[in-house]
Coordinates of C-alpha atoms and ligand atoms in Angstrom, one line a residue:
M1 CA 31.3 -20.2 30.2
L2 CA 27.7 -21.4 29.4
G3 CA 26.3 -24.9 29.7
L4 CA 25.4 -26.4 26.6
M5 CA 21.9 -27.5 27.8
Q6 CA 18.7 -26.6 25.9
S7 CA 16.8 -23.8 27.6
Q8 CA 13.5 -24.1 27.4
P9 CA 11.4 -21.9 29.5
L10 CA 9.4 -23.0 32.4
S11 CA 5.9 -23.1 31.3
I12 CA 2.4 -24.0 33.1
S13 CA 0.9 -25.2 29.3
S14 CA 3.5 -27.7 29.5
L15 CA 2.5 -29.3 32.7
I16 CA -1.3 -29.8 31.4
E17 CA 0.2 -31.5 27.8
F18 CA 2.8 -33.8 29.8
A19 CA 0.0 -34.8 31.9
A20 CA -2.4 -35.6 28.8
R21 CA 0.6 -37.4 26.6
H22 CA 2.0 -39.2 29.6
H23 CA -1.1 -40.0 31.5
G24 CA -3.7 -39.3 29.0
E25 CA -6.4 -41.7 30.9
G26 CA -5.9 -40.4 34.1
E27 CA -9.1 -39.2 36.1
I28 CA -10.6 -36.0 37.1
V29 CA -13.6 -36.2 39.3
S30 CA -15.9 -33.0 40.3
R31 CA -18.6 -32.4 42.5
R32 CA -20.3 -29.9 40.8
V33 CA -22.3 -27.1 41.8
E34 CA -25.2 -28.7 39.8
G35 CA -25.5 -31.5 42.4
D36 CA -23.7 -34.6 40.1
L37 CA -20.0 -36.4 39.8
H38 CA -18.2 -35.4 36.7
R39 CA -15.4 -37.3 35.6
Y40 CA -13.3 -36.9 32.7
T41 CA -9.6 -37.4 32.1
Y42 CA -6.4 -35.6 31.7
K43 CA -6.7 -35.5 27.7
D44 CA -10.1 -34.2 28.2
A45 CA -8.8 -31.1 30.4
A46 CA -5.6 -30.3 28.4
Q47 CA -8.1 -30.3 25.3
R48 CA -10.8 -28.0 26.9
A49 CA -7.9 -25.6 28.5
R50 CA -6.5 -25.6 24.9
Q51 CA -10.2 -24.7 23.5
L52 CA -10.6 -21.7 26.4
A53 CA -7.1 -20.5 25.8
E54 CA -8.7 -20.3 22.0
A55 CA -12.1 -18.8 23.3
L56 CA -9.7 -15.9 25.2
D57 CA -8.3 -14.8 21.7
A58 CA -11.5 -14.6 20.1
L59 CA -12.7 -12.4 23.2
G60 CA -9.9 -9.9 22.2
V61 CA -8.0 -10.8 25.6
Q62 CA -4.5 -9.7 25.7
P63 CA -1.3 -11.3 26.9
G64 CA -0.5 -10.3 30.5
E65 CA -4.2 -9.4 30.8
R66 CA -6.1 -10.7 34.1
V67 CA -8.8 -13.3 33.8
A68 CA -10.9 -13.8 37.3
S69 CA -12.4 -16.7 38.7
I70 CA -14.7 -17.1 41.6
A71 CA -15.0 -20.5 41.8
W72 CA -15.3 -23.7 43.6
N73 CA -12.6 -26.6 43.3
G74 CA -13.6 -28.2 40.0
Y75 CA -12.7 -29.2 37.0
R76 CA -13.9 -25.8 34.9
H77 CA -11.4 -24.1 37.5
L78 CA -8.8 -26.6 36.7
E79 CA -9.0 -25.4 32.9
M80 CA -8.7 -22.0 33.7
Y81 CA -5.4 -22.8 35.5
F82 CA -3.8 -24.1 32.6
G83 CA -5.8 -22.3 29.7
V84 CA -5.8 -18.5 31.0
S85 CA -2.2 -19.1 32.4
G86 CA -0.8 -21.3 29.5
S87 CA -1.7 -18.5 26.9
G88 CA 0.0 -16.0 28.6
R89 CA -3.3 -14.2 30.9
V90 CA -2.9 -13.8 34.2
L91 CA -5.5 -16.0 36.6
H92 CA -6.8 -13.8 39.2
T93 CA -8.2 -16.1 41.7
I94 CA -10.8 -14.3 43.8
N95 CA -12.0 -15.5 47.1
P96 CA -15.7 -15.6 47.3
R97 CA -16.1 -15.1 51.2
M98 CA -14.6 -12.0 51.0
H99 CA -17.2 -9.0 51.3
P100 CA -18.7 -7.9 48.1
E101 CA -17.3 -4.3 48.2
Q102 CA -14.0 -5.9 48.7
I103 CA -14.4 -8.5 45.8
A104 CA -15.0 -5.5 43.6
W105 CA -12.2 -3.6 45.0
V106 CA -9.6 -6.3 43.7
M107 CA -11.1 -6.6 40.9
S108 CA -10.4 -3.4 40.0
H109 CA -7.2 -3.2 41.6
A110 CA -6.4 -6.2 39.5
Q111 CA -8.1 -4.9 36.4
D112 CA -10.0 -7.7 35.4
Q113 CA -11.0 -7.9 32.2
V114 CA -13.2 -11.3 32.1
V115 CA -14.9 -13.2 35.0
C116 CA -15.5 -16.7 35.1
F117 CA -17.9 -17.7 38.0
D118 CA -19.9 -20.7 39.2
M119 CA -23.7 -20.3 39.2
T120 CA -23.3 -20.4 43.2
F121 CA -21.7 -16.9 42.9
L122 CA -24.3 -15.2 40.8
P123 CA -25.9 -13.3 43.6
I124 CA -22.0 -11.6 44.4
V125 CA -21.6 -11.2 40.3
K126 CA -25.2 -9.1 40.6
A127 CA -24.1 -6.9 43.5
I128 CA -20.8 -5.7 41.8
H129 CA -21.0 -6.1 38.4
G130 CA -21.9 -2.5 38.0
K131 CA -18.8 -1.5 40.2
C132 CA -16.1 -3.3 37.8
P133 CA -15.6 -0.7 34.9
S134 CA -12.6 -2.6 33.9
V135 CA -14.3 -6.4 33.2
R136 CA -15.6 -6.7 29.7
H137 CA -17.1 -10.0 30.1
W138 CA -18.9 -11.6 32.9
V139 CA -18.8 -15.5 32.3
A140 CA -21.2 -18.0 33.8
L141 CA -19.6 -21.8 34.3
C142 CA -22.2 -23.5 33.2
D143 CA -24.3 -25.3 29.8
A144 CA -26.3 -22.5 28.3
D145 CA -29.5 -23.9 29.4
K146 CA -28.5 -23.2 33.0
L147 CA -28.0 -19.5 32.0
P148 CA -30.4 -17.0 34.2
P149 CA -32.8 -15.3 31.5
D150 CA -33.4 -12.5 33.6
S151 CA -29.4 -11.7 35.5
G152 CA -29.5 -8.3 34.5
I153 CA -26.1 -8.8 33.9
P154 CA -25.0 -7.2 30.5
N155 CA -23.7 -9.8 27.9
L156 CA -23.5 -12.8 30.4
L157 CA -21.8 -15.4 28.6
S158 CA -22.2 -19.6 29.1
Y159 CA -18.2 -21.1 29.7
E160 CA -19.9 -24.1 27.6
V161 CA -21.0 -22.1 24.9
L162 CA -17.9 -20.2 24.2
L163 CA -15.5 -23.6 24.5
A164 CA -18.3 -25.5 21.9
A165 CA -17.5 -22.6 19.3
Q166 CA -13.6 -23.2 19.2
T167 CA -12.1 -25.4 16.6
G168 CA -9.5 -26.9 19.5
N169 CA -6.7 -26.6 17.4
Y170 CA -4.4 -24.0 19.6
R171 CA -0.9 -24.1 19.9
W172 CA 0.6 -22.8 23.3
P173 CA 2.6 -20.2 22.9
E174 CA 6.2 -19.5 24.2
F175 CA 7.4 -16.9 26.3
D176 CA 9.9 -15.8 29.0
E177 CA 9.7 -17.8 32.1
N178 CA 9.2 -15.3 34.4
T179 CA 6.5 -13.7 32.3
A180 CA 3.3 -13.5 35.1
S181 CA 0.8 -16.5 35.5
S182 CA -1.8 -16.1 38.0
M183 CA -2.4 -13.4 41.4
C184 CA -3.9 -14.4 44.7
Y185 CA -4.9 -11.4 47.2
T186 CA -3.5 -11.8 50.7
S187 CA -6.6 -12.3 53.7
G188 CA -5.8 -8.8 54.1
T189 CA -6.6 -8.9 58.0
T190 CA -5.5 -5.1 57.6
G191 CA -5.6 -2.6 55.3
N192 CA -6.7 -3.5 51.4
P193 CA -5.6 -6.8 50.3
K194 CA -2.4 -7.1 48.7
A195 CA -1.6 -9.2 46.0
A196 CA 1.0 -11.9 45.2
L197 CA 2.0 -11.9 41.3
Y198 CA 3.5 -15.7 40.5
S199 CA 5.4 -16.4 37.4
H200 CA 5.7 -19.7 35.3
R201 CA 8.9 -20.3 36.6
S202 CA 7.7 -20.2 40.1
T203 CA 5.0 -22.0 39.7
V204 CA 6.9 -24.9 38.1
L205 CA 9.6 -25.2 40.3
H206 CA 7.0 -24.8 43.2
A207 CA 5.1 -27.6 41.5
Y208 CA 8.6 -29.8 41.3
A209 CA 9.4 -29.3 45.0
A210 CA 5.8 -29.6 46.6
A211 CA 5.6 -33.5 44.7
L212 CA 9.0 -34.8 46.4
P213 CA 8.7 -37.6 49.0
D214 CA 9.4 -35.3 52.0
V215 CA 7.2 -32.8 50.8
M216 CA 3.6 -33.8 49.6
G217 CA 5.0 -36.8 48.4
I218 CA 2.5 -36.8 45.0
S219 CA 2.9 -39.8 42.7
A220 CA 0.8 -40.8 39.6
R221 CA -0.5 -43.7 42.6
D222 CA -2.6 -41.1 44.3
S223 CA -5.9 -40.0 44.2
I224 CA -5.8 -36.2 45.4
L225 CA -8.6 -34.5 47.3
P226 CA -7.5 -30.6 47.5
V227 CA -9.9 -29.4 50.0
V228 CA -7.8 -26.5 50.6
P229 CA -9.3 -24.1 47.8
M230 CA -8.4 -22.9 44.5
F231 CA -9.0 -19.3 45.1
H232 CA -6.6 -19.9 48.1
V233 CA -2.8 -19.6 46.7
N234 CA -3.5 -21.9 43.5
A235 CA -5.0 -24.8 46.5
W236 CA -1.3 -25.0 47.7
G237 CA 0.0 -26.0 44.2
I238 CA -1.9 -29.0 44.1
P239 CA -3.5 -28.9 40.6
Y240 CA 0.3 -28.1 39.4
S241 CA 1.7 -30.8 41.3
A242 CA -0.9 -33.7 40.1
A243 CA -0.5 -32.7 36.8
L244 CA 3.7 -33.1 36.6
T245 CA 3.2 -36.4 38.5
G246 CA -0.4 -37.8 37.0
A247 CA -2.1 -38.1 40.2
K248 CA -6.0 -38.3 39.9
L249 CA -7.9 -35.3 40.9
V250 CA -10.9 -35.2 43.2
F251 CA -12.4 -32.0 43.7
P252 CA -15.1 -31.4 46.1
G253 CA -16.7 -28.3 44.6
P254 CA -19.0 -26.6 47.2
G255 CA -19.7 -29.8 49.6
M256 CA -16.8 -29.1 52.3
D257 CA -19.0 -30.4 55.3
G258 CA -18.0 -33.3 57.1
K259 CA -20.5 -35.8 55.3
S260 CA -19.8 -35.0 52.1
I261 CA -15.7 -34.9 52.4
Y262 CA -16.2 -38.1 54.0
D263 CA -18.7 -39.5 51.2
L264 CA -16.3 -38.3 48.6
I265 CA -13.1 -40.1 50.2
E266 CA -14.3 -43.0 50.3
L267 CA -16.6 -43.2 46.9
E268 CA -13.3 -42.1 45.3
Q269 CA -10.7 -44.6 47.2
V270 CA -8.9 -41.1 48.1
S271 CA -5.2 -41.7 49.3
Y272 CA -3.9 -38.0 49.8
A273 CA -6.1 -35.4 51.3
A274 CA -4.9 -31.3 51.8
G275 CA -6.7 -28.3 53.9
V276 CA -7.0 -26.3 56.8
P277 CA -7.2 -27.6 60.3
T278 CA -11.5 -26.3 60.5
I279 CA -12.1 -28.3 57.7
W280 CA -10.6 -31.5 59.3
Q281 CA -12.6 -30.6 62.6
M282 CA -15.7 -30.9 60.8
L283 CA -14.8 -34.6 59.2
L284 CA -13.6 -35.7 62.4
G285 CA -16.9 -34.6 64.0
H286 CA -18.9 -36.4 61.1
M287 CA -16.8 -39.7 61.7
E288 CA -16.6 -40.2 65.4
P289 CA -19.9 -40.5 66.4
N290 CA -21.1 -42.5 63.4
G291 CA -18.0 -44.4 64.0
L292 CA -16.7 -44.6 60.7
R293 CA -13.5 -45.3 59.4
F294 CA -11.3 -44.9 56.2
S295 CA -10.5 -47.7 53.7
S296 CA -8.1 -45.8 51.4
L297 CA -7.0 -42.7 52.9
K298 CA -3.3 -43.0 53.7
R299 CA -1.9 -39.1 54.1
T300 CA -3.4 -35.8 54.7
V301 CA -1.3 -32.5 54.5
I302 CA -2.9 -30.0 57.1
G303 CA -1.8 -26.4 57.0
G304 CA -3.0 -22.8 56.9
S305 CA -2.9 -22.5 60.5
A306 CA -1.5 -24.7 63.6
C307 CA -2.6 -27.8 63.7
P308 CA -3.7 -29.0 67.2
P309 CA -2.3 -31.9 68.5
A310 CA -5.1 -33.9 69.7
M311 CA -6.3 -33.6 65.5
I312 CA -2.5 -35.3 64.8
T313 CA -3.1 -37.9 67.4
A314 CA -7.1 -38.7 65.9
F315 CA -5.8 -39.1 62.5
N316 CA -2.5 -41.1 63.4
D317 CA -4.0 -43.1 66.0
H318 CA -7.3 -44.1 65.7
Y319 CA -7.2 -43.8 62.1
G320 CA -3.9 -44.8 60.9
V321 CA -3.8 -41.7 58.7
E322 CA -0.5 -39.8 58.6
V323 CA -0.4 -36.1 58.9
L324 CA 1.8 -33.9 57.2
H325 CA 1.9 -30.7 59.1
A326 CA 2.6 -27.8 56.5
W327 CA 3.6 -23.9 56.7
G328 CA 3.3 -21.3 54.3
M329 CA 2.0 -18.1 52.9
T330 CA 0.1 -16.7 49.9
E331 CA 3.5 -14.7 49.7
M332 CA 5.4 -17.9 49.4
S333 CA 3.2 -19.7 46.1
P334 CA 3.0 -21.4 49.6
L335 CA 5.0 -23.9 50.8
G336 CA 7.8 -23.0 53.1
T337 CA 7.9 -26.2 55.3
V338 CA 6.8 -29.4 55.7
C339 CA 7.0 -31.9 58.7
T340 CA 8.2 -35.2 58.0
L341 CA 10.6 -37.0 60.2
K342 CA 14.2 -37.7 59.8
S343 CA 15.6 -41.1 60.1
K344 CA 17.1 -40.2 63.5
H345 CA 13.1 -39.6 64.3
L346 CA 12.0 -43.3 63.9
A347 CA 13.7 -44.6 67.0
M348 CA 11.8 -42.2 69.1
S349 CA 9.2 -42.8 71.4
E350 CA 5.4 -42.2 70.2
E351 CA 5.7 -38.9 72.7
G352 CA 9.1 -38.3 71.1
K353 CA 7.8 -38.1 68.3
M354 CA 4.6 -36.4 68.7
K355 CA 7.2 -33.3 70.0
V356 CA 8.4 -33.3 66.5
R357 CA 5.0 -33.6 64.3
L358 CA 3.9 -31.0 65.9
K359 CA 6.5 -28.5 64.7
Q360 CA 5.7 -27.0 61.4
G361 CA 8.6 -29.1 60.1
R362 CA 11.6 -28.0 58.1
A363 CA 12.9 -26.1 55.3
I364 CA 12.2 -27.4 51.5
F365 CA 14.6 -27.2 49.2
G366 CA 14.3 -23.5 47.2
I367 CA 13.4 -22.1 50.7
D368 CA 16.1 -20.6 52.8
M369 CA 14.8 -19.3 56.3
K370 CA 16.2 -17.6 59.3
I371 CA 14.9 -16.1 62.7
V372 CA 15.9 -12.5 63.5
N373 CA 15.4 -10.1 66.8
A374 CA 14.4 -6.9 66.7
E375 CA 17.9 -5.5 65.5
G376 CA 17.7 -7.9 62.8
K377 CA 20.4 -10.5 64.5
E378 CA 20.2 -13.8 63.1
L379 CA 18.8 -16.0 66.1
P380 CA 20.3 -19.5 66.8
W381 CA 19.0 -22.7 66.0
D382 CA 18.1 -24.2 69.4
G383 CA 14.6 -24.7 69.6
K384 CA 14.0 -22.3 72.3
T385 CA 14.9 -19.0 71.1
Y386 CA 12.1 -16.8 69.4
G387 CA 12.9 -14.5 66.5
D388 CA 10.8 -12.9 63.4
L389 CA 11.1 -15.4 60.5
L390 CA 12.7 -14.4 57.3
V391 CA 12.3 -16.5 54.2
K392 CA 13.6 -16.0 50.3
G393 CA 13.7 -18.4 47.6
P394 CA 12.6 -18.7 44.1
W395 CA 8.9 -19.1 45.0
V396 CA 8.7 -16.2 47.5
L397 CA 7.5 -13.0 46.5
R398 CA 10.0 -10.0 45.7
E399 CA 7.4 -7.4 45.9
Y400 CA 3.5 -6.9 45.9
F401 CA 1.4 -6.5 42.9
Q402 CA 0.8 -2.5 42.1
G403 CA 1.3 -1.5 45.5
V404 CA 1.2 2.4 45.2
G405 CA 0.9 4.8 48.0
D406 CA 1.7 2.1 50.7
T407 CA 5.8 1.2 50.8
H408 CA 5.8 -1.8 52.5
A409 CA 3.9 -3.2 49.7
V410 CA 5.7 -1.8 47.0
M411 CA 8.9 -3.3 48.5
P412 CA 8.8 -5.4 51.8
L413 CA 12.1 -7.3 51.3
V414 CA 14.7 -6.7 54.3
N415 CA 18.0 -7.1 53.0
G416 CA 16.6 -9.8 50.2
W417 CA 14.6 -11.5 52.7
F418 CA 10.8 -11.7 53.2
P419 CA 9.9 -10.5 56.6
T420 CA 6.7 -13.4 57.0
G421 CA 5.3 -11.8 60.2
D422 CA 5.3 -15.2 61.9
V423 CA 7.2 -15.6 65.3
A424 CA 9.0 -18.8 65.4
T425 CA 12.1 -21.0 66.9
I426 CA 14.2 -23.2 65.0
D427 CA 15.9 -26.3 66.4
A428 CA 19.3 -28.1 65.7
D429 CA 17.8 -30.1 63.4
G430 CA 16.1 -27.7 61.5
Y431 CA 12.4 -28.0 62.3
M432 CA 10.5 -24.8 63.0
Q433 CA 8.4 -23.9 64.8
I434 CA 5.6 -21.2 64.6
T435 CA 4.7 -19.8 68.3
D436 CA 2.5 -17.0 66.7
R437 CA 2.1 -14.3 64.5
S438 CA 3.9 -10.9 65.4
K439 CA 1.2 -9.0 65.9
D440 CA -0.7 -11.9 68.7
V441 CA 2.6 -12.5 70.6
I442 CA 1.3 -12.5 74.2
K443 CA 3.7 -10.3 76.5
S444 CA 3.4 -11.0 80.1
G445 CA 5.8 -9.8 82.9
G446 CA 8.1 -9.2 80.1
E447 CA 8.1 -12.9 79.2
W448 CA 6.7 -14.1 76.0
I449 CA 3.6 -16.5 76.1
S450 CA 2.3 -18.4 72.8
S451 CA -0.9 -18.1 72.2
I452 CA -0.7 -21.5 70.1
D453 CA 0.6 -23.6 72.8
I454 CA -2.9 -22.5 75.0
E455 CA -4.9 -22.8 72.3
N456 CA -3.5 -26.3 71.5
I457 CA -3.8 -27.5 75.2
A458 CA -7.7 -26.1 75.0
V459 CA -8.5 -28.2 71.8
A460 CA -7.1 -31.3 73.7
H461 CA -9.9 -31.1 76.5
P462 CA -12.4 -33.4 75.0
A463 CA -15.5 -30.9 75.1
I464 CA -13.7 -28.2 73.3
A465 CA -14.3 -27.7 69.4
M466 CA -12.5 -24.4 68.8
A467 CA -10.0 -22.0 70.9
A468 CA -8.6 -18.7 70.1
C469 CA -6.2 -17.3 72.5
I470 CA -5.7 -13.4 72.7
G471 CA -3.8 -11.1 75.2
M472 CA -5.8 -8.5 77.0
A473 CA -4.2 -5.3 78.5
H474 CA -2.7 -5.3 82.0
P475 CA -1.2 -2.8 84.4
K476 CA 0.9 -4.4 86.2
W477 CA 1.9 -7.6 83.8
D478 CA 1.8 -5.9 80.6
E479 CA -0.9 -8.4 79.3
R480 CA -2.4 -11.3 80.0
P481 CA -3.9 -14.3 78.0
I482 CA -7.7 -15.1 78.0
V483 CA -8.8 -18.1 75.9
A484 CA -12.4 -17.7 73.9
V485 CA -13.4 -21.1 73.4
V486 CA -16.6 -23.0 71.2
K487 CA -17.6 -26.1 72.8
K488 CA -18.8 -29.3 71.1
P489 CA -22.5 -29.7 70.3
G490 CA -23.8 -31.2 73.1
A491 CA -20.8 -31.0 75.3
E492 CA -20.0 -29.4 78.7
V493 CA -17.6 -27.9 80.7
S494 CA -16.9 -25.1 83.2
R495 CA -14.9 -22.2 83.2
E496 CA -13.1 -23.4 86.5
D497 CA -12.6 -27.2 84.8
L498 CA -10.8 -25.6 81.8
L499 CA -8.4 -23.5 83.5
K500 CA -7.6 -26.9 85.8
F501 CA -7.1 -28.8 83.0
Y502 CA -3.8 -26.5 82.4
E503 CA -2.4 -27.0 85.5
G504 CA 0.8 -29.3 84.7
K505 CA 0.4 -29.0 80.8
A506 CA 1.7 -25.1 80.8
A507 CA 3.6 -23.1 83.3
K508 CA 1.5 -21.2 85.9
W509 CA 1.8 -17.5 84.7
Q510 CA 1.1 -18.9 81.3
I511 CA -2.1 -20.1 82.1
P512 CA -5.2 -17.8 80.7
D513 CA -6.8 -15.7 83.2
D514 CA -10.2 -16.3 82.3
V515 CA -12.3 -18.3 79.7
V516 CA -14.8 -17.0 77.4
F517 CA -17.4 -19.4 75.7
L518 CA -18.7 -18.3 72.3
D519 CA -21.2 -20.0 70.1
T520 CA -19.5 -19.3 66.9
M521 CA -16.0 -18.1 66.3
P522 CA -15.3 -15.2 64.0
M523 CA -13.6 -16.9 61.2
G524 CA -11.9 -15.0 58.3
A525 CA -12.0 -15.6 54.4
T526 CA -9.8 -18.0 54.0
G527 CA -11.2 -20.3 57.5
K528 CA -8.7 -19.0 60.0
M529 CA -10.1 -17.6 63.4
Q530 CA -10.0 -14.3 62.8
K531 CA -8.8 -12.7 66.2
S532 CA -8.8 -9.3 65.3
K533 CA -12.8 -9.9 64.9
L534 CA -12.5 -11.3 68.3
R535 CA -10.6 -8.5 69.9
E536 CA -13.7 -6.3 69.0
L537 CA -15.9 -8.8 70.0
L538 CA -14.2 -8.1 73.3
K539 CA -13.6 -4.7 73.3
D540 CA -15.6 -4.2 76.7
Y541 CA -14.5 -7.3 78.5
Q542 CA -12.5 -6.9 81.6
L543 CA -9.8 -9.3 83.0
P544 CA -11.3 -11.1 86.5
D545 CA -8.8 -9.2 88.8
L546 CA -9.7 -5.5 87.0
R547 CA -13.3 -6.0 87.7
Ligands
AMP1 P1 -1.9 -17.3 54.2 O1 -1.3 -16.3 53.0 O2 -3.5 -16.9 54.4 O3 -2.1 -18.6 53.6 O4 -1.8 -17.3 55.6 C1 -0.4 -17.1 56.2 C2 0.0 -17.7 57.2 O5 -1.1 -18.5 58.0 C3 0.7 -17.5 58.0 O6 1.9 -16.4 57.9 C4 0.9 -18.1 59.6 O7 1.1 -17.2 59.9 C5 -0.2 -19.0 59.0 N1 0.1 -20.4 58.9 C6 0.0 -21.3 57.8 N2 0.2 -22.4 58.1 C7 0.4 -22.7 59.5 C8 0.5 -23.4 60.4 N3 1.0 -24.5 60.0 N4 0.8 -23.5 61.6 C9 0.7 -22.2 62.0 N5 0.3 -20.9 61.3 C10 0.4 -21.0 60.2

């Protein structure tokens, strides 16, 4: 027997309409490429999203066709989130930090019909527009008077001119909630990037879950700064959850350096911010020497790569900001776990709480997870046994978009579970801790060494800004760890002192065999350390006892 409740499909357009109706005066503030601060409301955003949908009709873009963005976090990008997806087209958010050739490749793979871009990225568009035959319209996210007269890009349109030509009397279409809404290509550390294709259903369910108190805890009283880019897994779904709750949104635009982020937090009284550890490192690096404090920031979600304990301590103890360590991936929309404490943890010592906070956290409702061994046998939740982490749930990828020619890409699931490629432990309370990417695991004398543990100890040293631990081939031990580090500006530490710093913090056999000092760390397009590049850089390196 079926239930007798209404079966209204879940839709992205309903999020912005809800925000406009119930939080119409709610603010959206954006630092623009133009250099100024732009302010408007959810009511304005909804109206302009409808105008964009109408403009796409006028351009002849069909339902299901892809409309790409190459843009910073800002209000026009937000309008694309709702206008493109809400009208039944698919928003393809492109990471501008990819190599231009790779951008052209993903555009062709996705068969993008329209590309909207911030003027910052004009050089990229100039370099690739001749290599993207599927693209019918290039749209600059700017006013008509900012369009360059001699761009060489045929029929370059101004976004503002397009919107101004519409009536604004648009009605959102209704369609199946499983309709595709947006897509994001993974960073593609090996081979070509692969795309996760999200649906209205997966996006709205994820937005609900993300807003829950023990997840991101987003409310109408928050002023949220998503520093995580809107081109990286939909800025962790924050734009959708903000509309669902009516929270104020503050967008940093191109200003991602420590000073710009700090100034924006203070100016807009941001209560809540989200980003990868690299961003927070830059923020703390600006605040510490200048003796600055936060007047409004209460919580920050840190994820995308492991959050070092030193960062959690700095935020919690020094600045009074609660850190929510979160884990997820492009293929998971992205949220999988968030580390919020249970009531049983509250009575613990600070040291005990810290041990919990360092974990990537517990699964949020909607995500099922388990760890398995090489034979696929499920492993115990004892907080010690490592295994491959598998997940499933309504916002976890089933298959990649058009992964033809690569069987893994077409159907990645293992008996219905998605293999994350992460290696983790899960404790009896359900707290998961990532120890490595499966390809980064270091095996020494038959025992595993967690590269994350080794990196965390290095960055706890006052002179170290960044650390990456990799395994080097060794004839006796199979592999031995070394740690590559970047020092903080003006700080000094010797190889011997850093190795000494490990004593008592890691087992003797886990202490790296060597330290390599780097001027800069190789970073990937999503702000994570790129160990593949580091290995390439150190291909002629010899371990001390093999020299
Ligand atoms: P991406 O799809 O680019 O977001 O990358 C997802 C991968 O980033 C995961 O599979 C993890 O390896 C890594 N990752 C994300 N969040 C964390 C975290 N909190 N700690 C450690 N690794 C993380």
